Short mmCIF file of C-alpha atoms in Angstrom, two decimals:
data_model
loop_
_atom_site.label_atom_id
_atom_site.label_comp_id
_atom_site.label_asym_id
_atom_site.label_seq_id
_atom_site.Cartn_x
_atom_site.Cartn_y
_atom_site.Cartn_z
CA MET A 1 -24.61 -6.84 -3.21
CA SER A 2 -22.96 -4.71 -0.55
CA GLY A 3 -23.02 -4.49 3.20
CA LYS A 4 -21.83 -2.42 6.11
CA LEU A 5 -19.93 -3.38 9.23
CA ASP A 6 -19.98 -1.29 12.39
CA LEU A 7 -16.28 -1.42 13.18
CA GLY A 8 -16.06 1.97 14.86
CA PRO A 9 -15.94 0.63 18.45
CA MET A 10 -13.27 -1.93 17.54
CA PHE A 11 -11.09 0.67 15.87
CA ALA A 12 -11.59 3.08 18.78
CA ALA A 13 -10.61 0.42 21.33
CA ALA A 14 -7.32 0.08 19.44
CA GLY A 15 -6.72 3.82 19.63
CA VAL A 16 -7.42 4.60 15.98
CA GLU A 17 -9.99 5.89 13.55
CA GLY A 18 -10.50 3.31 10.80
CA TRP A 19 -11.81 2.73 7.28
CA LEU A 20 -12.24 -0.62 5.48
CA HIS A 21 -13.42 -2.18 2.27
CA ALA A 22 -13.43 -5.87 1.36
CA THR A 23 -14.72 -7.66 -1.71
CA ASP A 24 -15.14 -11.27 -2.81
CA LEU A 25 -13.25 -11.41 -6.11
CA GLU A 26 -15.41 -14.27 -7.37
CA SER A 27 -18.94 -13.08 -6.56
CA GLY A 28 -18.42 -9.33 -6.34
CA ARG A 29 -20.03 -9.19 -2.89
CA GLU A 30 -18.54 -6.45 -0.77
CA VAL A 31 -18.60 -5.03 2.70
CA GLY A 32 -17.22 -1.82 4.14
CA HIS A 33 -16.82 0.67 6.92
CA ARG A 34 -16.65 4.19 5.45
CA PRO A 35 -15.02 2.74 2.30
CA ASP A 36 -15.20 5.83 0.11
CA SER A 37 -13.23 8.25 2.27
CA ALA A 38 -10.14 9.69 0.59
CA LEU A 39 -7.12 9.13 2.81
CA PRO A 40 -3.32 9.31 2.76
CA ILE A 41 -1.90 5.98 1.58
CA ALA A 42 1.79 6.36 2.53
CA SER A 43 3.87 3.57 0.93
CA ILE A 44 0.83 1.96 -0.64
CA PHE A 45 1.51 4.33 -3.55
CA LYS A 46 4.09 1.72 -4.54
CA LEU A 47 1.25 -0.58 -5.64
CA PRO A 48 0.00 1.63 -8.53
CA LEU A 49 3.64 2.32 -9.37
CA LEU A 50 4.16 -1.44 -9.74
CA VAL A 51 1.12 -1.70 -12.00
CA GLU A 52 2.33 1.06 -14.31
CA LEU A 53 5.82 -0.46 -14.41
CA SER A 54 4.24 -3.74 -15.56
CA ARG A 55 2.08 -2.03 -18.17
CA GLN A 56 5.05 -0.20 -19.64
CA ALA A 57 6.93 -3.50 -19.82
CA ASP A 58 3.95 -5.04 -21.63
CA ALA A 59 3.97 -2.16 -24.12
CA GLY A 60 7.68 -2.59 -24.79
CA GLY A 61 8.58 0.74 -23.23
CA LEU A 62 11.03 -0.86 -20.85
CA ASP A 63 12.75 -4.16 -20.18
CA LEU A 64 12.36 -5.45 -16.64
CA THR A 65 15.78 -7.10 -16.89
CA GLU A 66 17.42 -3.73 -17.62
CA ARG A 67 20.12 -3.05 -15.03
CA ILE A 68 20.54 0.28 -13.28
CA THR A 69 23.38 1.43 -11.07
CA VAL A 70 22.27 3.14 -7.88
CA GLY A 71 24.87 5.16 -6.02
CA PRO A 72 24.96 6.59 -2.50
CA ARG A 73 23.75 10.01 -3.69
CA GLN A 74 20.53 8.44 -4.98
CA ARG A 75 19.59 6.99 -1.61
CA ALA A 76 16.18 8.00 -0.26
CA PHE A 77 15.45 8.09 3.46
CA GLY A 78 14.23 4.74 4.75
CA PRO A 79 15.02 1.80 7.04
CA THR A 80 15.22 -1.03 4.48
CA GLY A 81 16.86 -2.23 1.28
CA LEU A 82 19.00 0.07 -0.83
CA SER A 83 18.06 2.99 1.41
CA VAL A 84 20.41 1.73 4.14
CA MET A 85 23.18 0.35 1.91
CA LEU A 86 26.45 2.26 1.71
CA ASP A 87 27.94 1.15 -1.59
CA GLU A 88 27.02 1.42 -5.25
CA VAL A 89 24.63 -1.30 -6.40
CA THR A 90 23.80 -2.48 -9.93
CA ILE A 91 20.38 -4.11 -10.06
CA SER A 92 17.60 -4.92 -12.53
CA LEU A 93 14.27 -3.10 -12.68
CA ARG A 94 12.42 -6.24 -11.65
CA ASP A 95 14.65 -6.71 -8.61
CA LEU A 96 14.09 -3.08 -7.67
CA ALA A 97 10.37 -3.85 -7.85
CA TYR A 98 10.89 -6.82 -5.53
CA LEU A 99 12.64 -4.61 -2.96
CA MET A 100 9.98 -1.90 -3.32
CA ILE A 101 7.17 -4.34 -2.53
CA ALA A 102 8.71 -6.96 -0.23
CA VAL A 103 10.52 -4.58 2.15
CA SER A 104 9.02 -1.24 1.03
CA ASP A 105 12.43 0.03 -0.10
CA ASN A 106 12.09 3.78 -0.65
CA THR A 107 15.18 4.11 -2.82
CA ALA A 108 13.94 1.34 -5.12
CA ALA A 109 10.59 3.11 -5.39
CA ASP A 110 12.20 6.44 -6.28
CA VAL A 111 14.43 4.91 -8.94
CA LEU A 112 11.40 3.19 -10.49
CA SER A 113 9.18 6.26 -10.26
CA ALA A 114 11.85 8.26 -12.11
CA ARG A 115 11.95 5.56 -14.80
CA VAL A 116 8.15 5.21 -15.10
CA GLY A 117 6.96 8.75 -14.39
CA LEU A 118 4.29 9.74 -11.89
CA GLU A 119 2.19 11.33 -14.64
CA ALA A 120 1.99 7.91 -16.31
CA VAL A 121 0.95 6.33 -13.00
CA ASN A 122 -1.91 8.81 -12.64
CA ALA A 123 -2.98 8.37 -16.26
CA MET A 124 -3.16 4.61 -15.68
CA LEU A 125 -5.30 5.12 -12.58
CA ARG A 126 -7.70 7.36 -14.50
CA SER A 127 -7.92 4.82 -17.33
CA PHE A 128 -9.24 2.28 -14.81
CA GLY A 129 -11.72 4.76 -13.38
CA LEU A 130 -9.79 5.14 -10.13
CA THR A 131 -10.40 8.86 -10.08
CA ARG A 132 -9.96 9.34 -6.34
CA THR A 133 -6.48 7.83 -6.28
CA GLN A 134 -3.49 10.07 -6.90
CA VAL A 135 0.29 9.76 -6.70
CA VAL A 136 1.88 13.20 -6.46
CA MET A 137 5.08 12.51 -4.50
CA ASN A 138 7.94 10.07 -4.54
CA THR A 139 9.45 9.16 -1.17
CA THR A 140 12.22 11.76 -1.37
CA SER A 141 9.74 14.59 -1.91
CA LEU A 142 7.42 13.07 0.71
CA TYR A 143 10.04 13.17 3.47
CA ALA A 144 11.36 16.54 2.29
CA SER A 145 7.85 17.97 2.56
CA MET A 146 7.55 16.83 6.18
CA ALA A 147 10.78 18.63 7.09
CA GLU A 148 9.67 21.73 5.21
CA ASP A 149 6.22 21.75 6.77
CA THR A 150 7.43 21.28 10.37
CA GLY A 151 10.79 23.05 10.22
CA HIS A 152 12.72 20.07 11.57
CA ASP A 153 13.66 16.46 10.86
CA TRP A 154 12.25 13.24 12.32
CA PRO A 155 10.70 12.53 14.81
CA TYR A 156 7.38 14.28 14.22
CA GLN A 157 5.29 13.77 17.33
CA GLU A 158 3.87 17.13 18.30
CA PRO A 159 0.23 17.94 17.38
CA GLU A 160 1.31 21.15 15.68
CA ASP A 161 3.73 19.15 13.51
CA LEU A 162 0.98 16.81 12.37
CA ALA A 163 -1.39 19.65 11.61
CA ARG A 164 1.15 21.23 9.24
CA MET A 165 2.00 18.11 7.22
CA ARG A 166 0.70 18.06 3.67
CA VAL A 167 1.42 14.29 3.52
CA LEU A 168 -1.49 13.80 5.94
CA ASP A 169 -3.84 15.86 3.77
CA PRO A 170 -5.41 13.61 1.10
CA ALA A 171 -5.98 16.59 -1.19
CA ARG A 172 -2.22 17.22 -1.36
CA ALA A 173 -0.74 13.79 -0.70
CA ASN A 174 -0.57 10.35 -2.26
CA SER A 175 -4.11 9.25 -1.48
CA SER A 176 -6.92 6.86 -2.30
CA THR A 177 -10.02 5.23 -0.85
CA PRO A 178 -10.30 1.71 0.54
CA ARG A 179 -12.77 0.82 -2.23
CA GLU A 180 -10.45 1.99 -5.02
CA MET A 181 -7.55 0.03 -3.56
CA THR A 182 -9.54 -3.20 -3.52
CA ARG A 183 -10.56 -2.48 -7.12
CA LEU A 184 -6.91 -2.13 -8.12
CA LEU A 185 -6.07 -5.39 -6.35
CA GLY A 186 -8.97 -7.04 -8.13
CA LEU A 187 -7.56 -5.94 -11.49
CA ILE A 188 -4.24 -7.58 -10.60
CA TRP A 189 -5.84 -10.79 -9.37
CA THR A 190 -8.08 -11.14 -12.45
CA ASP A 191 -5.29 -10.45 -14.99
CA CYS A 192 -6.84 -7.13 -16.04
CA ALA A 193 -4.21 -4.70 -14.72
CA ALA A 194 -1.58 -5.91 -17.20
CA SER A 195 -0.82 -9.06 -19.17
CA PRO A 196 -1.56 -12.37 -17.40
CA GLU A 197 2.19 -13.01 -17.16
CA LEU A 198 2.93 -9.72 -15.42
CA CYS A 199 -0.18 -9.86 -13.26
CA ALA A 200 1.10 -13.22 -12.00
CA TRP A 201 4.48 -11.60 -11.38
CA MET A 202 2.87 -8.78 -9.39
CA ARG A 203 0.86 -11.25 -7.32
CA GLY A 204 4.06 -13.13 -6.57
CA LEU A 205 5.81 -9.98 -5.36
CA LEU A 206 2.91 -8.99 -3.13
CA GLY A 207 3.03 -12.48 -1.64
CA LEU A 208 6.65 -11.85 -0.60
CA GLN A 209 5.96 -8.85 1.64
CA VAL A 210 7.80 -9.51 4.89
CA TRP A 211 5.56 -7.64 7.34
CA PRO A 212 3.30 -10.03 9.34
CA HIS A 213 1.97 -7.63 11.98
CA ARG A 214 -0.98 -6.01 10.20
CA LEU A 215 -3.21 -7.72 7.63
CA ALA A 216 -1.55 -11.15 7.89
CA SER A 217 -1.94 -11.18 11.68
CA GLY A 218 -5.66 -11.73 11.22
CA PHE A 219 -5.16 -14.94 9.22
CA PRO A 220 -2.63 -17.09 11.13
CA TYR A 221 -3.31 -20.28 9.18
CA ASP A 222 -0.88 -22.40 7.18
CA ASP A 223 -3.39 -22.91 4.37
CA VAL A 224 -4.47 -19.26 3.98
CA GLU A 225 -2.27 -17.02 1.84
CA VAL A 226 -2.06 -13.28 2.44
CA SER A 227 -0.44 -10.97 -0.11
CA GLY A 228 -0.24 -7.26 0.45
CA LYS A 229 1.40 -3.87 0.70
CA THR A 230 1.63 -1.86 3.88
CA GLY A 231 2.07 1.87 4.38
CA SER A 232 3.06 4.05 7.33
CA LEU A 233 3.38 7.74 8.17
CA PRO A 234 3.04 9.60 11.46
CA THR A 235 -0.28 8.35 12.93
CA ILE A 236 -1.00 6.45 9.68
CA ARG A 237 -1.00 2.64 9.52
CA ASN A 238 -2.53 1.08 6.40
CA GLU A 239 -2.48 -2.19 4.53
CA VAL A 240 -4.13 -3.50 1.37
CA GLY A 241 -3.99 -7.06 0.17
CA VAL A 242 -5.68 -10.25 -0.98
CA VAL A 243 -6.54 -13.19 1.27
CA GLU A 244 -6.78 -16.58 -0.48
CA TYR A 245 -8.40 -19.66 1.07
CA PRO A 246 -7.81 -23.30 0.08
CA ASP A 247 -11.42 -23.60 -1.17
CA GLY A 248 -10.68 -21.00 -3.87
CA GLY A 249 -12.11 -17.99 -2.06
CA ARG A 250 -10.20 -14.78 -2.82
CA TYR A 251 -10.89 -11.54 -0.97
CA ALA A 252 -9.37 -8.13 -1.59
CA VAL A 253 -9.17 -6.08 1.61
CA ALA A 254 -8.06 -2.51 2.33
CA VAL A 255 -7.79 -1.19 5.89
CA PHE A 256 -6.68 2.39 6.59
CA THR A 257 -6.18 3.77 10.10
CA ARG A 258 -5.18 7.00 11.79
CA ALA A 259 -4.04 6.78 15.41
CA PHE A 260 -5.12 9.19 18.11
CA SER A 261 -1.56 9.08 19.49
CA PRO A 262 1.53 10.08 17.50
CA ALA A 263 3.58 7.31 19.18
CA ALA A 264 5.54 5.18 16.71
CA ASN A 265 5.01 1.93 18.64
CA LEU A 266 1.31 1.06 18.93
CA PRO A 267 0.90 -2.73 18.61
CA ARG A 268 -2.89 -2.59 19.04
CA ALA A 269 -3.16 -0.17 16.14
CA ASP A 270 -1.29 -2.62 13.92
CA ALA A 271 -3.24 -5.66 15.13
CA VAL A 272 -6.67 -4.12 14.57
CA ILE A 273 -5.94 -4.10 10.82
CA GLY A 274 -5.81 -7.89 10.83
CA THR A 275 -8.71 -8.27 13.25
CA THR A 276 -11.12 -6.11 11.26
CA ALA A 277 -9.98 -7.64 7.96
CA HIS A 278 -10.77 -11.11 9.35
CA LEU A 279 -14.24 -9.99 10.40
CA ALA A 280 -14.89 -8.57 6.95
CA VAL A 281 -13.69 -11.70 5.17
CA ASP A 282 -15.73 -13.91 7.51
CA HIS A 283 -18.78 -11.81 6.65
CA LEU A 284 -18.18 -12.36 2.93
CA ARG A 285 -17.48 -16.05 3.35
CA ALA A 286 -20.76 -16.51 5.24
CA GLY A 287 -22.53 -15.54 2.03
CA ARG A 288 -20.74 -18.08 -0.18
CA ALA A 289 -23.06 -20.98 0.66
#
């Protein structure tokens, strides 16, 4: 069973265009607002990268306790984690994965993508039938492409800058649909994306994400758990995750937005992700009786 929500006015009032898909992981009921549109996913590409890392560990192709030394020359642009550290760091693959998910560390993601291979990530996605999801850039190439496309470094706030950026074109960027992202989350939460042990590990990492201002803002309750991965680019604010209630209800939600303004600080654009996700989950929970 599926349903539609008319969320257009709510998104517009927050200064964004929006897309959403939510599904009840127990019953399969779903609801959406333009859920099959292909869109740039920004740092949400780190979620399929995490899945492929886990699958390669299951297959014996790598050891998550393997330690890698990351030096200053390997730093990717970014405001968190290894990306802002100055000294050489030796760290395990699994701790790199923690940094990649919990604080969206770009350097950690690039080290792992080099170890795993983006071709393997895309092959995994195709094997699950996620044919509209692609990962074609690591974070270093992503930021390099923005400088190449605009002819200058950050900030990118002019309309002509945005029009030139391939990272905002889903045909040329890391991209997916809201529906395919909730399907991938469902595979993790039902132990189908990898072994039960590593699916549990992935769920644990997603539960450690530190950002509370998007999806989690719609569920400010001590007994409701929100696990997720956020993603941002100029005008793009996205988050995908799973909301778990004390009665056993589990709901995968993906909300993608594109702001009308290029401003970096748009609190309403962040908050509408949580607000619309809550409406979608409430709609699904109303059908549980």
